[in-house]
Amino acid sequence: MKTQLGTYDLQNRLTGRFEPAGLFEGIDESNLRSYEQDWKIAFETRLPGDATTAERLAANAQDARWDWRRLAEIRGNPLLYQMYAIECAARTQGIMLVKKGGSFSRHPDHPKADLIYVDRLATAPWNRRGFVGEPIYRGVGQVLLSAAVNLAYEEDLDGRIGLHSLSGADAFYRDVIGMTDFGPDDENYGMRYFEMSSAQARVFLEPKEGDGA
Amino acid sequence: MKMRFTNEWLRRRIERDADLDSDAGLPITKIDVLKAFLPEPPAVRAPVAAVAPQVRQSAAVLGHLVRQLRRRDRLELARLSAEVRVPEQELREIEDGTVTALRPRTLHQLATFFKIPAQALVALSPAAVRRDPELDRAAVRFATDSDDISKLSADERKSLNDFVKFLSDYGERGPDGKR
């Protein structure tokens, strides 16, 4: 079921103005259409210049085995995964697939503690450098990642999340969000593994002066 | 869901943060992954009025199953709570059959700990979108087969083992109900 969690603004880079966007738990046919008609075609017809190994592999893969694994797990336990979407200007601007069980912390603060694993966080091609000369919306990653941290609190996981970053986004997770960088993971196509510990989650959601949170 | 961040906080973050790409995880290439999250068509859903008693029955059967498994393994509730990392109060409510909505993580943790296919536990739980008459019949048979005493009798153990085997077989079935 698709449920709106709130309205959060994205910044239009072209105008500099903020525009209201709906954050949803769950997806529907409109998100599917947007993904099939806009996202997939853009992804298949043009890879960004800084495409990662994983993206190049995915673009050429007829049968991506990681997707078979996802499907098997989703069908095996329909409650294990959750999908999120952010919509603005009547288009899907980002999606996030999270796994709510079976992933464990590598952080020395709480080794082997359960966490929310962000299996996929994707921004629409028109919001990414490399796909378009002037990407449009800014803030999709912040909204979706904040939703993941929020979920980690809702699930009594004290804000803990983990993910494998695409190489162009390493600096975002390490320097902007402040997650711990565990380095390249050979079992995940060399993508770097990042984790937000409970302490980092508290700092992440802590309002800075003038934030109003 | 309680949201722990505001629009104002997020706007400040977006303005303050460096403008960098944020994609993570392996790309979704199969559209079936997204389709798996679409709501069921209304036609295949049971009417709400018809589901309500089934939900209560499911909660009771699930509670009974967890309690019997815990008794089989001679685990105190506090010990099970520590093993599956689910609050004791939540487990007590499950065993009492008073829960109507189970947290996905709790189901996952219980399925993993007791080595029961998560799919079967989901189908048995009050959260199941569709009821399976065969599963419901087996569940009722199991629930009426035992009394709640401190140690499992031979008959109770057999009934529990039969039901766990049924759930294991059930978990291996495909979406069409066949293995």
PDB file of N, CA, C and O in Angstrom, chain A residues 86-116:
ATOM      1  N   ILE A  86       9.902   9.399  -3.961  1.00  0.00           N
ATOM      2  CA  ILE A  86       9.681  10.836  -3.779  1.00  0.00           C
ATOM      3  C   ILE A  86       9.219  11.399  -5.117  1.00  0.00           C
ATOM      4  O   ILE A  86       9.814  11.128  -6.161  1.00  0.00           O
ATOM      5  N   GLU A  87       8.101  12.155  -5.052  1.00  0.00           N
ATOM      6  CA  GLU A  87       7.489  12.672  -6.276  1.00  0.00           C
ATOM      7  C   GLU A  87       7.432  14.202  -6.234  1.00  0.00           C
ATOM      8  O   GLU A  87       7.082  14.786  -5.210  1.00  0.00           O
ATOM      9  N   CYS A  88       7.789  14.790  -7.362  1.00  0.00           N
ATOM     10  CA  CYS A  88       7.735  16.248  -7.470  1.00  0.00           C
ATOM     11  C   CYS A  88       7.422  16.576  -8.925  1.00  0.00           C
ATOM     12  O   CYS A  88       7.926  15.882  -9.831  1.00  0.00           O
ATOM     13  N   ALA A  89       6.624  17.598  -9.175  1.00  0.00           N
ATOM     14  CA  ALA A  89       6.241  17.996 -10.533  1.00  0.00           C
ATOM     15  C   ALA A  89       5.690  16.798 -11.309  1.00  0.00           C
ATOM     16  O   ALA A  89       5.999  16.593 -12.486  1.00  0.00           O
ATOM     17  N   ALA A  90       4.876  15.990 -10.623  1.00  0.00           N
ATOM     18  CA  ALA A  90       4.175  14.852 -11.229  1.00  0.00           C
ATOM     19  C   ALA A  90       5.104  13.782 -11.789  1.00  0.00           C
ATOM     20  O   ALA A  90       4.713  12.998 -12.652  1.00  0.00           O
ATOM     21  N   ARG A  91       6.337  13.741 -11.298  1.00  0.00           N
ATOM     22  CA  ARG A  91       7.246  12.679 -11.736  1.00  0.00           C
ATOM     23  C   ARG A  91       7.969  12.074 -10.531  1.00  0.00           C
ATOM     24  O   ARG A  91       8.170  12.730  -9.504  1.00  0.00           O
ATOM     25  N   THR A  92       8.363  10.822 -10.684  1.00  0.00           N
ATOM     26  CA  THR A  92       9.120  10.165  -9.623  1.00  0.00           C
ATOM     27  C   THR A  92      10.558  10.661  -9.678  1.00  0.00           C
ATOM     28  O   THR A  92      11.256  10.444 -10.663  1.00  0.00           O
ATOM     29  N   GLN A  93      10.986  11.312  -8.607  1.00  0.00           N
ATOM     30  CA  GLN A  93      12.331  11.927  -8.608  1.00  0.00           C
ATOM     31  C   GLN A  93      13.374  11.031  -7.956  1.00  0.00           C
ATOM     32  O   GLN A  93      14.573  11.250  -8.115  1.00  0.00           O
ATOM     33  N   GLY A  94      12.908  10.042  -7.201  1.00  0.00           N
ATOM     34  CA  GLY A  94      13.848   9.137  -6.550  1.00  0.00           C
ATOM     35  C   GLY A  94      13.117   7.955  -5.957  1.00  0.00           C
ATOM     36  O   GLY A  94      11.919   8.050  -5.632  1.00  0.00           O
ATOM     37  N   ILE A  95      13.809   6.836  -5.863  1.00  0.00           N
ATOM     38  CA  ILE A  95      13.229   5.666  -5.193  1.00  0.00           C
ATOM     39  C   ILE A  95      14.269   5.076  -4.246  1.00  0.00           C
ATOM     40  O   ILE A  95      15.472   5.260  -4.433  1.00  0.00           O
ATOM     41  N   MET A  96      13.768   4.372  -3.245  1.00  0.00           N
ATOM     42  CA  MET A  96      14.675   3.709  -2.305  1.00  0.00           C
ATOM     43  C   MET A  96      14.073   2.367  -1.905  1.00  0.00           C
ATOM     44  O   MET A  96      12.890   2.288  -1.585  1.00  0.00           O
ATOM     45  N   LEU A  97      14.906   1.337  -1.963  1.00  0.00           N
ATOM     46  CA  LEU A  97      14.497  -0.004  -1.542  1.00  0.00           C
ATOM     47  C   LEU A  97      15.301  -0.352  -0.299  1.00  0.00           C
ATOM     48  O   LEU A  97      16.543  -0.326  -0.326  1.00  0.00           O
ATOM     49  N   VAL A  98      14.616  -0.633   0.798  1.00  0.00           N
ATOM     50  CA  VAL A  98      15.336  -0.959   2.029  1.00  0.00           C
ATOM     51  C   VAL A  98      14.989  -2.369   2.495  1.00  0.00           C
ATOM     52  O   VAL A  98      13.895  -2.869   2.249  1.00  0.00           O
ATOM     53  N   LYS A  99      15.934  -2.984   3.187  1.00  0.00           N
ATOM     54  CA  LYS A  99      15.749  -4.323   3.735  1.00  0.00           C
ATOM     55  C   LYS A  99      15.718  -4.195   5.251  1.00  0.00           C
ATOM     56  O   LYS A  99      16.633  -3.610   5.839  1.00  0.00           O
ATOM     57  N   LYS A 100      14.671  -4.744   5.856  1.00  0.00           N
ATOM     58  CA  LYS A 100      14.448  -4.471   7.270  1.00  0.00           C
ATOM     59  C   LYS A 100      14.948  -5.556   8.222  1.00  0.00           C
ATOM     60  O   LYS A 100      14.804  -5.433   9.428  1.00  0.00           O
ATOM     61  N   GLY A 101      15.503  -6.614   7.673  1.00  0.00           N
ATOM     62  CA  GLY A 101      16.007  -7.680   8.555  1.00  0.00           C
ATOM     63  C   GLY A 101      17.128  -8.440   7.885  1.00  0.00           C
ATOM     64  O   GLY A 101      17.283  -8.401   6.663  1.00  0.00           O
ATOM     65  N   GLY A 102      17.910  -9.130   8.670  1.00  0.00           N
ATOM     66  CA  GLY A 102      18.955  -9.993   8.115  1.00  0.00           C
ATOM     67  C   GLY A 102      20.240  -9.270   7.757  1.00  0.00           C
ATOM     68  O   GLY A 102      21.128  -9.859   7.170  1.00  0.00           O
ATOM     69  N   SER A 103      20.349  -7.995   8.096  1.00  0.00           N
ATOM     70  CA  SER A 103      21.597  -7.255   7.859  1.00  0.00           C
ATOM     71  C   SER A 103      22.137  -6.790   9.208  1.00  0.00           C
ATOM     72  O   SER A 103      21.373  -6.326  10.062  1.00  0.00           O
ATOM     73  N   PHE A 104      23.446  -6.904   9.351  1.00  0.00           N
ATOM     74  CA  PHE A 104      24.027  -6.664  10.670  1.00  0.00           C
ATOM     75  C   PHE A 104      25.188  -5.675  10.608  1.00  0.00           C
ATOM     76  O   PHE A 104      25.910  -5.602   9.613  1.00  0.00           O
ATOM     77  N   SER A 105      25.344  -4.957  11.700  1.00  0.00           N
ATOM     78  CA  SER A 105      26.332  -3.884  11.777  1.00  0.00           C
ATOM     79  C   SER A 105      27.766  -4.402  11.754  1.00  0.00           C
ATOM     80  O   SER A 105      28.080  -5.445  12.322  1.00  0.00           O
ATOM     81  N   ARG A 106      28.622  -3.653  11.072  1.00  0.00           N
ATOM     82  CA  ARG A 106      30.061  -3.923  11.115  1.00  0.00           C
ATOM     83  C   ARG A 106      30.755  -2.871  11.972  1.00  0.00           C
ATOM     84  O   ARG A 106      31.975  -2.845  12.075  1.00  0.00           O
ATOM     85  N   HIS A 107      29.981  -1.972  12.541  1.00  0.00           N
ATOM     86  CA  HIS A 107      30.548  -0.852  13.284  1.00  0.00           C
ATOM     87  C   HIS A 107      31.056  -1.308  14.648  1.00  0.00           C
ATOM     88  O   HIS A 107      30.361  -2.056  15.343  1.00  0.00           O
ATOM     89  N   PRO A 108      32.262  -0.854  15.039  1.00  0.00           N
ATOM     90  CA  PRO A 108      32.807  -1.282  16.342  1.00  0.00           C
ATOM     91  C   PRO A 108      31.956  -0.851  17.529  1.00  0.00           C
ATOM     92  O   PRO A 108      32.048  -1.452  18.597  1.00  0.00           O
ATOM     93  N   ASP A 109      31.124   0.176  17.361  1.00  0.00           N
ATOM     94  CA  ASP A 109      30.260   0.618  18.476  1.00  0.00           C
ATOM     95  C   ASP A 109      29.238  -0.455  18.848  1.00  0.00           C
ATOM     96  O   ASP A 109      28.821  -0.550  20.008  1.00  0.00           O
ATOM     97  N   HIS A 110      28.768  -1.223  17.847  1.00  0.00           N
ATOM     98  CA  HIS A 110      27.709  -2.207  18.104  1.00  0.00           C
ATOM     99  C   HIS A 110      27.789  -3.327  17.064  1.00  0.00           C
ATOM    100  O   HIS A 110      26.893  -3.463  16.231  1.00  0.00           O
ATOM    101  N   PRO A 111      28.887  -4.106  17.117  1.00  0.00           N
ATOM    102  CA  PRO A 111      29.050  -5.167  16.117  1.00  0.00           C
ATOM    103  C   PRO A 111      27.884  -6.153  16.118  1.00  0.00           C
ATOM    104  O   PRO A 111      27.380  -6.506  17.175  1.00  0.00           O
ATOM    105  N   LYS A 112      27.471  -6.530  14.916  1.00  0.00           N
ATOM    106  CA  LYS A 112      26.407  -7.526  14.690  1.00  0.00           C
ATOM    107  C   LYS A 112      25.010  -7.063  15.100  1.00  0.00           C
ATOM    108  O   LYS A 112      24.071  -7.858  15.109  1.00  0.00           O
ATOM    109  N   ALA A 113      24.866  -5.784  15.470  1.00  0.00           N
ATOM    110  CA  ALA A 113      23.522  -5.285  15.791  1.00  0.00           C
ATOM    111  C   ALA A 113      22.716  -5.186  14.497  1.00  0.00           C
ATOM    112  O   ALA A 113      23.263  -4.938  13.431  1.00  0.00           O
ATOM    113  N   ASP A 114      21.404  -5.404  14.598  1.00  0.00           N
ATOM    114  CA  ASP A 114      20.547  -5.297  13.413  1.00  0.00           C
ATOM    115  C   ASP A 114      20.561  -3.866  12.889  1.00  0.00           C
ATOM    116  O   ASP A 114      20.724  -2.923  13.657  1.00  0.00           O
ATOM    117  N   LEU A 115      20.373  -3.743  11.603  1.00  0.00           N
ATOM    118  CA  LEU A 115      20.243  -2.402  11.024  1.00  0.00           C
ATOM    119  C   LEU A 115      19.346  -2.439   9.790  1.00  0.00           C
ATOM    120  O   LEU A 115      18.976  -3.509   9.309  1.00  0.00           O
ATOM    121  N   ILE A 116      18.993  -1.265   9.327  1.00  0.00           N
ATOM    122  CA  ILE A 116      18.259  -1.135   8.057  1.00  0.00           C
ATOM    123  C   ILE A 116      19.304  -1.075   6.944  1.00  0.00           C
ATOM    124  O   ILE A 116      20.219  -0.244   7.005  1.00  0.00           O
TER     125      ILE A 116
END
